[in-house]
Short mmCIF file of C-alpha atoms and ligand atoms in Angstrom, two decimals:
data_model
loop_
_atom_site.label_atom_id
_atom_site.label_comp_id
_atom_site.label_asym_id
_atom_site.label_seq_id
_atom_site.Cartn_x
_atom_site.Cartn_y
_atom_site.Cartn_z
CA MET A 276 -0.18 -0.37 -0.27
CA ASN A 277 0.91 3.36 -0.91
CA PHE A 278 0.83 6.68 1.43
CA ILE A 279 -0.55 10.01 0.06
CA GLU A 280 0.07 13.43 1.22
CA THR A 281 -2.40 15.60 3.14
CA ARG A 282 -1.95 18.49 1.50
CA GLY A 283 -1.50 17.51 -2.27
CA ASN A 284 2.27 17.88 -4.07
CA ASP A 285 4.38 20.86 -4.34
CA GLY A 286 6.63 19.22 -7.09
CA GLN A 287 9.43 18.73 -4.76
CA HIS A 288 8.21 15.07 -2.19
CA PRO A 289 7.33 11.88 -4.14
CA GLU A 290 3.74 11.50 -5.09
CA LYS A 291 3.48 8.27 -3.79
CA VAL A 292 5.77 6.67 -1.00
CA SER A 293 5.87 2.96 0.38
CA PHE A 294 5.26 2.89 4.22
CA SER A 295 8.86 2.53 5.15
CA GLU A 296 9.14 5.90 3.71
CA ALA A 297 6.49 7.55 5.35
CA ILE A 298 7.74 6.19 8.15
CA LEU A 299 11.59 7.65 7.91
CA ALA A 300 10.16 11.05 6.51
CA PRO A 301 6.32 12.08 7.98
CA ILE A 302 7.01 15.45 6.27
CA SER A 303 5.60 15.86 2.50
CA SER A 304 4.63 18.89 0.54
CA TYR A 305 3.03 22.24 2.58
CA GLY A 306 3.89 20.96 5.93
CA GLY A 307 1.27 18.55 5.36
CA ILE A 308 1.66 14.22 6.52
CA TYR A 309 1.50 10.50 4.85
CA SER A 310 -2.18 9.13 5.02
CA PRO A 311 -2.77 5.61 3.33
CA GLU A 312 -4.25 6.11 -0.32
CA HIS A 313 -6.89 3.74 0.89
CA LEU A 314 -8.23 2.00 3.27
CA PRO A 315 -8.44 -1.83 3.17
CA ASP A 316 -12.09 -2.42 3.20
CA LEU A 317 -12.23 -6.03 5.33
CA GLY A 318 -16.00 -5.75 6.26
CA ILE A 319 -18.02 -7.29 8.50
CA ASP A 320 -16.80 -11.16 7.59
CA PHE A 321 -13.21 -10.03 8.89
CA LEU A 322 -14.53 -9.57 12.16
CA GLN A 323 -17.02 -13.04 11.94
CA GLN A 324 -13.37 -14.80 10.79
CA HIS A 325 -11.24 -12.80 14.08
CA LEU A 326 -13.93 -13.67 16.73
CA ASN A 327 -11.80 -15.95 18.40
CA SER A 328 -8.18 -14.51 17.39
CA ASN A 329 -5.72 -14.06 20.13
CA TYR A 330 -4.76 -10.50 19.97
CA LYS A 331 -1.29 -11.37 18.05
CA THR A 332 -3.15 -13.23 15.43
CA LEU A 333 -5.94 -10.46 14.92
CA ALA A 334 -2.69 -7.85 14.44
CA ARG A 335 -0.98 -9.65 12.22
CA ALA A 336 -3.92 -10.17 9.86
CA ILE A 337 -4.75 -6.49 10.31
CA LEU A 338 -1.25 -5.57 9.10
CA GLY A 339 -1.17 -7.79 6.34
CA ALA A 340 -4.30 -6.32 4.64
CA PHE A 341 -2.59 -3.01 4.73
CA GLU A 342 0.67 -4.73 2.90
CA ILE A 343 3.39 -3.17 4.26
CA ASP A 344 6.96 -2.78 3.46
CA ILE A 345 8.35 -4.70 6.30
CA ASP A 346 9.50 -8.28 6.17
CA GLN A 347 7.01 -10.81 8.43
CA ALA A 348 9.87 -11.57 10.75
CA VAL A 349 10.13 -8.03 11.76
CA ILE A 350 6.29 -7.82 11.71
CA ASP A 351 5.99 -10.38 14.82
CA LYS A 352 9.09 -9.44 16.39
CA ALA A 353 7.52 -6.70 16.67
CA LEU A 354 3.63 -7.90 18.25
CA SER A 355 6.19 -10.41 20.21
CA LEU A 356 7.04 -7.11 22.45
CA TYR A 357 2.58 -7.51 23.47
CA ASP A 358 3.48 -10.95 25.34
CA ALA A 359 5.68 -8.96 27.52
CA PHE A 360 2.64 -6.55 28.75
CA ASP A 361 0.63 -8.25 32.17
CA ASP A 362 -1.24 -11.05 30.51
CA SER A 363 0.51 -12.71 27.64
CA SER A 364 -2.50 -14.02 26.14
CA ASN A 365 -4.18 -10.41 25.76
CA PRO A 366 -2.48 -7.22 26.13
CA VAL A 367 -5.32 -5.03 26.12
CA PRO A 368 -8.45 -6.56 28.93
CA VAL A 369 -11.82 -5.07 28.79
CA THR A 370 -13.91 -4.52 31.62
CA LYS A 371 -16.99 -3.64 32.14
CA VAL A 372 -17.51 -0.97 34.74
CA ASP A 373 -21.28 0.00 34.33
CA ASP A 374 -24.69 -0.04 32.80
CA ASP A 375 -23.46 0.34 29.29
CA LEU A 376 -19.90 0.92 29.27
CA TYR A 377 -16.90 -1.53 28.86
CA VAL A 378 -13.59 -0.40 29.44
CA SER A 379 -10.53 -1.12 27.29
CA GLU A 380 -6.97 -0.71 29.37
CA LEU A 381 -4.91 0.48 26.63
CA TYR A 382 -1.65 0.64 30.35
CA HIS A 383 -1.17 -3.27 30.29
CA GLY A 384 2.61 -2.40 29.11
CA PRO A 385 6.54 -1.47 30.78
CA THR A 386 5.64 1.92 31.32
CA ARG A 387 1.78 1.66 32.37
CA ALA A 388 0.06 4.21 29.71
CA PHE A 389 -1.22 3.53 26.08
CA LYS A 390 1.60 5.01 24.37
CA ASP A 391 2.93 1.35 24.59
CA MET A 392 0.55 0.34 22.60
CA ALA A 393 2.20 1.37 19.24
CA LEU A 394 5.60 2.69 20.63
CA GLN A 395 6.60 -0.84 21.54
CA PRO A 396 6.62 -2.12 18.56
CA PHE A 397 7.13 0.79 16.41
CA GLY A 398 10.79 0.71 17.94
CA VAL A 399 11.32 -3.07 16.69
CA ILE A 400 10.24 -1.79 13.25
CA LEU A 401 12.40 1.54 12.79
CA SER A 402 15.18 -0.34 14.08
CA ALA A 403 14.95 -2.99 11.45
CA MET A 404 14.63 -0.38 9.23
CA ALA A 405 17.27 1.98 9.74
CA GLN A 406 20.19 -1.76 10.47
CA LYS A 407 18.56 -2.83 6.61
CA ARG A 408 19.64 0.23 5.32
CA GLN A 409 23.11 0.62 7.46
CA GLU A 410 21.73 4.09 8.19
CA ASN A 411 22.06 5.44 11.73
CA TYR A 412 18.95 7.60 12.99
CA LEU A 413 18.43 10.04 16.10
CA ILE A 414 14.87 10.36 17.70
CA LEU A 415 14.40 14.44 18.98
CA ALA A 416 11.62 13.90 21.39
CA ALA A 417 10.09 16.90 24.02
CA THR A 418 7.76 15.25 26.47
CA SER A 419 5.65 16.16 28.67
CA GLY A 420 5.90 12.85 30.40
CA ASP A 421 4.19 9.65 28.82
CA THR A 422 5.83 10.11 25.30
CA GLY A 423 9.29 10.69 26.91
CA PRO A 424 8.89 6.68 29.46
CA ALA A 425 7.63 4.96 26.01
CA ALA A 426 10.57 6.16 24.11
CA LEU A 427 13.35 5.37 25.86
CA GLU A 428 11.39 2.23 26.68
CA THR A 429 11.34 0.68 23.00
CA PHE A 430 14.95 2.06 22.06
CA LYS A 431 16.74 1.07 24.35
CA ASN A 432 19.63 -1.00 23.21
CA ARG A 433 17.90 -1.06 19.84
CA ASP A 434 20.99 -0.59 16.62
CA ASN A 435 21.46 2.03 14.47
CA VAL A 436 19.01 4.35 16.95
CA GLN A 437 19.82 6.45 19.40
CA VAL A 438 17.47 8.72 21.58
CA ALA A 439 17.78 12.00 23.44
CA CYS A 440 14.83 12.91 25.35
CA MET A 441 14.30 16.52 26.43
CA TYR A 442 11.53 16.79 29.85
CA PRO A 443 10.94 19.96 32.05
CA ASP A 444 12.32 19.59 35.06
CA GLY A 445 10.03 19.72 37.89
CA GLY A 446 6.72 19.66 35.46
CA THR A 447 6.21 15.34 35.06
CA SER A 448 5.03 13.51 37.73
CA ASP A 449 8.09 11.94 40.32
CA VAL A 450 6.89 8.73 38.84
CA GLN A 451 7.40 9.55 34.74
CA ARG A 452 10.65 11.27 35.29
CA LEU A 453 11.90 8.42 37.54
CA GLN A 454 11.05 6.42 34.36
CA MET A 455 13.33 8.84 32.11
CA VAL A 456 16.31 8.52 34.33
CA THR A 457 17.04 5.17 35.66
CA GLU A 458 17.27 4.52 31.96
CA ASP A 459 20.88 3.44 31.76
CA ALA A 460 21.52 2.32 28.50
CA ALA A 461 24.19 3.64 26.61
CA ASN A 462 22.13 4.74 23.29
CA LEU A 463 19.79 6.89 25.21
CA LYS A 464 20.25 10.27 26.81
CA VAL A 465 17.52 12.25 29.33
CA ILE A 466 18.35 16.05 29.58
CA GLY A 467 15.89 18.27 32.34
CA ILE A 468 15.78 21.35 30.54
CA LYS A 469 15.70 24.38 33.64
CA GLY A 470 11.62 25.71 32.54
CA ASP A 471 8.20 24.62 31.55
CA PHE A 472 7.06 21.92 28.57
CA ASP A 473 7.39 24.52 26.43
CA ASP A 474 10.59 25.49 27.20
CA ALA A 475 11.70 21.92 26.10
CA GLN A 476 9.66 21.96 22.85
CA ASN A 477 11.16 25.20 21.82
CA ALA A 478 14.55 23.79 22.30
CA LEU A 479 13.66 20.81 20.59
CA LYS A 480 12.38 23.13 17.86
CA ARG A 481 15.53 25.71 17.49
CA LEU A 482 17.89 22.26 17.89
CA LEU A 483 15.94 21.03 14.61
CA GLY A 484 16.79 24.30 12.22
CA SER A 485 20.26 25.02 13.79
CA ALA A 486 22.75 24.74 11.02
CA THR A 487 25.89 23.81 12.87
CA PHE A 488 23.93 20.76 14.46
CA LYS A 489 22.46 19.92 11.08
CA ALA A 490 25.84 20.06 9.65
CA ARG A 491 27.79 18.17 12.61
CA LEU A 492 24.87 14.95 12.31
CA LYS A 493 25.51 14.98 8.94
CA GLU A 494 29.61 14.38 9.56
CA LYS A 495 28.53 12.01 11.71
CA ASN A 496 26.11 10.06 9.31
CA ILE A 497 23.43 10.45 11.24
CA HIS A 498 19.92 10.97 9.96
CA LEU A 499 17.06 12.80 12.20
CA SER A 500 14.17 11.00 13.03
CA ALA A 501 10.66 11.43 15.40
CA ALA A 502 8.54 9.25 17.05
CA ASN A 503 5.20 11.33 17.23
CA SER A 504 2.17 10.91 17.03
CA VAL A 505 1.54 12.11 13.50
CA ASN A 506 4.16 8.90 12.19
CA PHE A 507 2.06 6.62 10.36
CA GLY A 508 3.99 3.65 12.13
CA ARG A 509 2.93 4.83 15.27
CA ILE A 510 -1.00 5.23 13.89
CA ILE A 511 -1.19 1.71 12.09
CA PHE A 512 -0.76 -0.42 15.66
CA GLN A 513 -3.22 1.71 17.22
CA ILE A 514 -6.35 0.44 14.77
CA ILE A 515 -5.52 -2.68 15.94
CA TYR A 516 -7.18 -2.32 19.98
CA HIS A 517 -10.29 -0.75 18.72
CA ILE A 518 -10.85 -3.67 16.69
CA HIS A 519 -10.13 -6.21 19.49
CA SER A 520 -11.94 -4.65 22.18
CA TYR A 521 -15.42 -4.58 20.08
CA LEU A 522 -14.66 -8.30 19.49
CA GLU A 523 -13.89 -8.44 23.51
CA LEU A 524 -17.44 -7.09 23.85
CA VAL A 525 -19.00 -10.36 21.36
CA ARG A 526 -16.43 -12.40 23.43
CA GLN A 527 -18.21 -11.34 26.91
CA ASN A 528 -22.09 -11.74 25.12
CA ALA A 529 -22.65 -8.15 25.90
CA ILE A 530 -22.66 -7.48 21.80
CA GLU A 531 -23.78 -9.64 19.01
CA LEU A 532 -21.69 -9.71 15.45
CA GLY A 533 -22.82 -6.17 13.84
CA ASP A 534 -24.12 -4.46 16.78
CA LYS A 535 -22.97 -0.86 16.34
CA VAL A 536 -21.32 0.64 19.67
CA TYR A 537 -20.10 4.02 20.60
CA LEU A 538 -16.17 4.09 21.11
CA ASN A 539 -14.99 7.11 23.71
CA VAL A 540 -11.04 8.42 23.47
CA PRO A 541 -9.68 10.63 25.70
CA SER A 542 -7.74 12.42 22.93
CA GLY A 543 -5.23 15.34 22.28
CA ASN A 544 -3.55 14.98 19.48
CA PHE A 545 -5.88 12.80 18.18
CA GLY A 546 -4.31 9.07 17.67
CA ASN A 547 -6.24 7.51 19.14
CA ALA A 548 -9.06 8.75 18.26
CA LEU A 549 -8.16 8.31 14.46
CA GLY A 550 -7.34 4.81 14.84
CA GLY A 551 -11.01 4.66 16.39
CA TYR A 552 -11.99 5.99 12.69
CA TYR A 553 -9.87 3.99 10.56
CA ALA A 554 -11.25 0.87 11.92
CA MET A 555 -15.19 2.02 11.40
CA LYS A 556 -14.13 3.06 8.26
CA MET A 557 -12.40 -0.77 7.81
CA CYS A 558 -15.17 -2.77 9.37
CA LEU A 559 -16.13 -1.46 12.91
CA PRO A 560 -19.99 -1.23 13.33
CA VAL A 561 -19.51 2.63 15.03
CA GLU A 562 -22.78 4.10 16.29
CA LYS A 563 -20.28 7.45 16.63
CA ILE A 564 -16.85 8.18 18.21
CA LEU A 565 -16.80 10.26 21.36
CA ILE A 566 -14.32 12.77 21.80
CA ALA A 567 -13.56 13.14 25.55
CA SER A 568 -11.15 16.42 25.70
CA ASN A 569 -10.72 18.37 28.91
CA ARG A 570 -10.03 21.64 29.91
CA ASN A 571 -7.77 22.44 26.38
CA ASN A 572 -11.82 21.83 24.61
CA ILE A 573 -10.59 23.19 20.91
CA LEU A 574 -11.53 19.56 20.03
CA THR A 575 -15.61 19.94 21.50
CA GLN A 576 -15.80 22.82 20.01
CA PHE A 577 -14.41 22.28 16.77
CA ILE A 578 -16.53 18.84 16.32
CA ASN A 579 -19.50 20.84 17.48
CA THR A 580 -19.46 24.39 15.49
CA GLY A 581 -16.93 23.78 13.00
CA LYS A 582 -14.85 25.84 13.76
CA TYR A 583 -10.78 25.31 14.80
CA ASP A 584 -10.02 28.42 16.53
CA LEU A 585 -6.75 29.34 18.49
CA ARG A 586 -7.00 32.58 18.68
CA GLN A 587 -7.76 33.54 22.42
CA LEU A 588 -6.62 30.37 23.54
CA SER A 589 -3.33 28.98 24.94
CA VAL A 590 -2.98 25.83 26.87
CA VAL A 591 -3.88 25.64 30.69
CA ALA A 592 -2.40 23.05 32.80
CA THR A 593 -4.75 19.58 34.08
CA THR A 594 -5.27 16.76 36.00
CA SER A 595 -4.73 14.93 32.27
CA PRO A 596 -1.78 16.23 31.15
CA ALA A 597 -1.19 14.38 27.93
CA MET A 598 -4.12 15.78 27.04
CA ASP A 599 -2.93 19.46 27.33
CA ILE A 600 -2.95 19.88 23.48
CA LEU A 601 -4.21 23.04 20.97
CA LYS A 602 -2.86 21.99 17.82
CA SER A 603 -4.30 18.16 17.42
CA SER A 604 -2.13 16.70 14.17
CA ASN A 605 -4.12 13.87 13.15
CA ILE A 606 -7.30 15.76 12.89
CA GLU A 607 -5.87 16.80 9.45
CA ARG A 608 -5.46 12.95 8.48
CA VAL A 609 -9.84 13.00 8.99
CA LEU A 610 -9.79 16.49 7.14
CA PHE A 611 -8.72 15.17 4.00
CA ASP A 612 -9.94 11.78 4.23
CA LEU A 613 -13.46 13.66 4.51
CA PHE A 614 -12.91 16.77 2.24
CA GLY A 615 -9.00 15.74 -0.12
CA SER A 616 -6.35 17.16 0.06
CA GLU A 617 -6.70 20.86 -1.33
CA ARG A 618 -9.70 21.38 0.97
CA THR A 619 -7.13 20.41 3.63
CA ARG A 620 -4.09 22.60 2.49
CA ASP A 621 -6.40 25.31 2.25
CA LEU A 622 -7.30 24.76 5.99
CA MET A 623 -4.13 23.96 6.89
CA LEU A 624 -2.72 26.79 5.99
CA GLN A 625 -5.35 29.13 7.17
CA LEU A 626 -5.02 27.76 10.60
CA ASP A 627 -0.70 28.11 10.35
CA ASN A 628 -1.62 31.86 8.90
CA GLU A 629 -5.01 33.08 11.14
CA LYS A 630 -5.31 30.32 13.60
CA TYR A 631 -8.05 30.12 12.15
CA TYR A 632 -10.43 28.29 10.10
CA GLU A 633 -13.99 26.81 9.97
CA LEU A 634 -15.75 24.14 8.13
CA THR A 635 -18.58 24.93 6.04
CA PRO A 636 -22.73 24.01 7.50
CA THR A 637 -22.22 20.91 5.11
CA GLU A 638 -18.50 19.83 6.50
CA LEU A 639 -19.92 20.18 9.71
CA ALA A 640 -22.78 17.49 9.56
CA GLN A 641 -20.08 15.15 7.34
CA LEU A 642 -18.19 14.87 11.04
CA GLN A 643 -21.22 15.15 13.10
CA ALA A 644 -22.42 11.99 11.47
CA ILE A 645 -18.84 10.28 12.69
CA PHE A 646 -18.03 11.98 15.56
CA ALA A 647 -19.31 13.77 19.08
CA ALA A 648 -17.44 15.75 22.03
CA ASP A 649 -17.55 17.07 25.05
CA PHE A 650 -15.14 18.37 27.86
CA CYS A 651 -14.71 17.62 31.62
CA ASP A 652 -12.75 20.16 33.81
CA ASP A 653 -10.55 19.00 36.69
CA ASP A 654 -13.34 18.85 38.90
CA GLU A 655 -16.03 17.31 37.51
CA GLY A 656 -13.35 14.02 36.83
CA LYS A 657 -12.03 13.59 40.47
CA LYS A 658 -15.88 13.58 41.12
CA TYR A 659 -16.05 10.87 38.28
CA ILE A 660 -12.73 9.31 39.49
CA LYS A 661 -14.66 9.23 43.11
CA ASN A 662 -18.02 8.06 42.56
CA THR A 663 -16.03 4.82 39.58
CA PHE A 664 -14.26 4.05 42.54
CA ALA A 665 -17.39 3.56 44.83
CA LYS A 666 -18.45 1.26 42.12
CA GLY A 667 -16.08 -1.07 42.97
CA TYR A 668 -13.39 0.70 39.83
CA LEU A 669 -10.23 2.86 39.96
CA MET A 670 -8.76 4.69 37.05
CA ASP A 671 -6.43 7.58 36.36
CA PRO A 672 -8.12 11.47 35.44
CA HIS A 673 -7.21 10.96 31.11
CA THR A 674 -9.76 8.16 31.70
CA ALA A 675 -11.84 10.40 33.66
CA THR A 676 -12.55 12.65 30.82
CA CYS A 677 -14.15 9.62 29.16
CA PHE A 678 -17.14 9.64 31.36
CA LYS A 679 -18.52 12.78 30.41
CA ALA A 680 -18.90 12.34 27.28
CA TYR A 681 -20.44 9.27 28.02
CA ASP A 682 -23.10 11.15 29.73
CA THR A 683 -23.61 13.91 28.09
CA CYS A 684 -23.22 12.61 24.05
CA ARG A 685 -25.01 9.61 24.49
CA ASP A 686 -28.34 9.45 22.11
CA LYS A 687 -29.10 5.80 21.44
CA ALA A 688 -28.49 2.80 24.61
CA LEU A 689 -25.84 1.56 23.42
CA LYS A 690 -22.56 -0.55 24.41
CA THR A 691 -19.45 2.05 24.63
CA ILE A 692 -16.10 1.30 24.97
CA VAL A 693 -14.68 3.61 26.87
CA TYR A 694 -10.54 3.68 26.33
CA SER A 695 -8.20 4.14 29.85
CA THR A 696 -4.74 5.35 28.49
CA ALA A 697 -2.73 5.04 32.00
CA GLU A 698 -2.44 3.23 35.50
CA TRP A 699 -3.92 4.95 38.58
CA THR A 700 0.23 4.65 39.54
CA LYS A 701 1.14 7.37 36.87
CA PHE A 702 -1.27 9.91 38.27
CA SER A 703 -1.52 9.13 41.29
CA PRO A 704 -1.57 12.76 43.32
CA VAL A 705 -4.88 13.55 41.61
CA ILE A 706 -6.26 9.85 42.22
CA ALA A 707 -5.75 10.16 45.82
CA ASN A 708 -6.46 13.81 46.48
CA ALA A 709 -10.01 12.56 44.31
CA LEU A 710 -10.97 9.56 46.71
CA THR A 711 -9.27 11.58 49.96
CA GLY A 712 -9.36 15.05 49.27
CA GLU A 713 -5.70 14.29 50.50
CA VAL A 714 -2.38 16.62 48.73
CA ASP A 715 0.67 15.32 47.86
CA ALA A 716 3.60 16.33 47.24
CA HIS A 717 5.55 13.18 46.36
CA ASP A 718 3.88 10.82 43.55
CA ILE A 719 4.98 7.84 46.40
CA ASP A 720 3.00 9.47 49.73
CA ALA A 721 -0.17 8.84 47.19
CA LEU A 722 0.75 4.88 45.76
CA GLN A 723 0.46 4.41 49.25
CA SER A 724 -2.37 6.01 50.09
CA ILE A 725 -4.62 4.64 46.91
CA ALA A 726 -3.03 1.07 47.42
CA LYS A 727 -4.54 1.09 50.97
CA GLU A 728 -7.96 2.58 50.41
CA ALA A 729 -8.37 0.56 47.42
CA ASN A 730 -6.73 -2.43 48.73
CA ILE A 731 -4.32 -3.09 46.34
CA GLU A 732 -0.25 -3.72 45.61
CA ILE A 733 1.49 -1.07 43.99
CA PRO A 734 3.30 -2.74 41.10
CA VAL A 735 6.34 -3.80 41.65
CA ILE A 736 7.86 -2.39 37.97
CA ILE A 737 6.22 1.24 39.39
CA SER A 738 7.58 0.72 43.26
CA ALA A 739 11.63 -0.43 42.53
CA LEU A 740 11.47 3.37 40.42
CA PHE A 741 12.46 4.16 44.15
CA ASP A 742 15.03 2.56 44.26
CA LYS A 743 16.62 2.56 41.12
CA ASP A 744 19.61 4.63 40.25
CA ILE A 745 20.11 7.83 38.89
CA ALA A 746 21.22 7.03 35.18
CA GLN A 747 20.52 10.47 33.44
CA LYS A 748 21.85 13.19 35.90
CA SER A 749 21.63 16.54 33.15
CA ILE A 750 19.93 18.94 33.88
CA ILE A 751 20.76 22.32 32.45
CA GLU A 752 19.32 25.37 30.94
CA LYS A 753 18.19 25.48 27.73
CA GLU A 754 20.85 27.24 25.69
CA ASN A 755 23.24 24.14 26.61
CA ILE A 756 21.52 21.47 24.81
CA GLU A 757 22.97 21.52 21.41
CA ALA A 758 26.18 20.71 23.28
CA GLU A 759 25.33 18.37 25.64
CA ILE A 760 23.09 16.29 22.77
CA LEU A 761 26.95 16.48 20.54
CA ALA A 762 28.62 15.22 23.04
CA PHE A 763 26.36 12.24 23.79
CA LEU A 764 26.81 11.34 20.04
C1 PLP B 146 -1.06 10.66 24.50
C2 PLP B 146 -1.75 10.42 26.03
C3 PLP B 146 -3.17 10.73 25.16
C4 PLP B 146 -3.94 11.51 24.22
O1 PLP B 146 -3.79 10.83 23.07
P1 PLP B 146 -3.74 11.01 22.01
O2 PLP B 146 -4.08 10.02 20.67
O3 PLP B 146 -2.61 11.95 21.53
O4 PLP B 146 -5.00 11.43 21.59
C5 PLP B 146 -4.57 10.53 26.54
N1 PLP B 146 -4.25 9.92 28.05
C6 PLP B 146 -2.96 9.32 27.77
C7 PLP B 146 -2.16 9.22 29.41
C8 PLP B 146 -1.81 9.83 27.03
O5 PLP B 146 0.12 9.49 27.05
#
């Protein structure tokens, strides 16, 4: 299968690229991104056929339908990483929580958040491609918390890939920071920046624009790559669990094959939701995809009004920080799929230039035929955490935003799959506060208090972090990043 450009072709870029090229060079003409030329049409027969397939068999069949240019042995090795999730026979358990509400848990991987679902297999694929081409890659990442640990974990000790990861010192949770600074593999560099996430991100942007930096990389024969959430190498792995979760509901006799469901997704950069959209187009009977946001509710505004308006907005810090995003990158692929490349180019260039665009009423109706949206502020989120815990289910603040959309966006009494994107251990101070009202300055106190309250153990993978040696000690001014990374290379 080939990939084509969301903003059309400018004559400077190839019009079509293979899957591996789309992964290595994710940026295309006019600043667009690559999207599948067409999606595989699997239909209901595919679901019937895979009713009793395990996760990896299903994954192999879905990836096979995309006809990607990756050797089967590499794909199998990539998928084998799901064996190390909590339950090797089922990396994504689906639990009934309330009436029509089922939670699909995407956090049973090594860093206890949903980024592992895609980044774990992606790390194997990128490294295999680099080895095959006999090239070396540097992955640069600025993280506010979840992507950094997941990227380090997947690339550690992998051949032909190095990672330099920047985080705002003091701007992540203790667990997130420890997950990064205790990584000791020689191909990983973790750098704390004195400043906030914007400073880390801007430092990264300056670095990418630096002529001396680029010249030094060229001298060392190192290519730059990104593992960010527009990379189709991540998106493809995010289609699988939507189909798996639907089949789980059939297997649990919650629905019959062919019944429609709602998918309910806590959204930031829209990678998870896009995976659901593609799954729907390929085969899944979906009534609507419910998009949940926090106070950074631009997606709610967009889906409800057709206006994507950044003019008066700046990001506000919330208790669901992985969703503190205003420029939601993967929306572009939905626009492209619905309205074509010319229209997408116009809209995205308008967003770049005027920080604003608006759909026509007909376009908005098309969007609303697929998506509905609502947002949940921090106080509402805490209430959902507390009330749901009282019913016997412990969840994190990102997952909680979905419960609001479940209450407000459904107009049919259909079964609903809520996607849980982080384990309680990742955002424990917020959860402890929701449950008991306590205010903890340190994760360890919150973890212990939740464990006691819920009568559960802190997973060893988390508790062990507090005893590990700190391998990554750099905390620097943002001006010194270039020198720091060059010294590492
Ligand atoms: C990344 C992330 C999200 C947002 O997912 P997108 O695919 O960017 O929409 C939600 N919750 C958690 C915990 C995350 O790490």
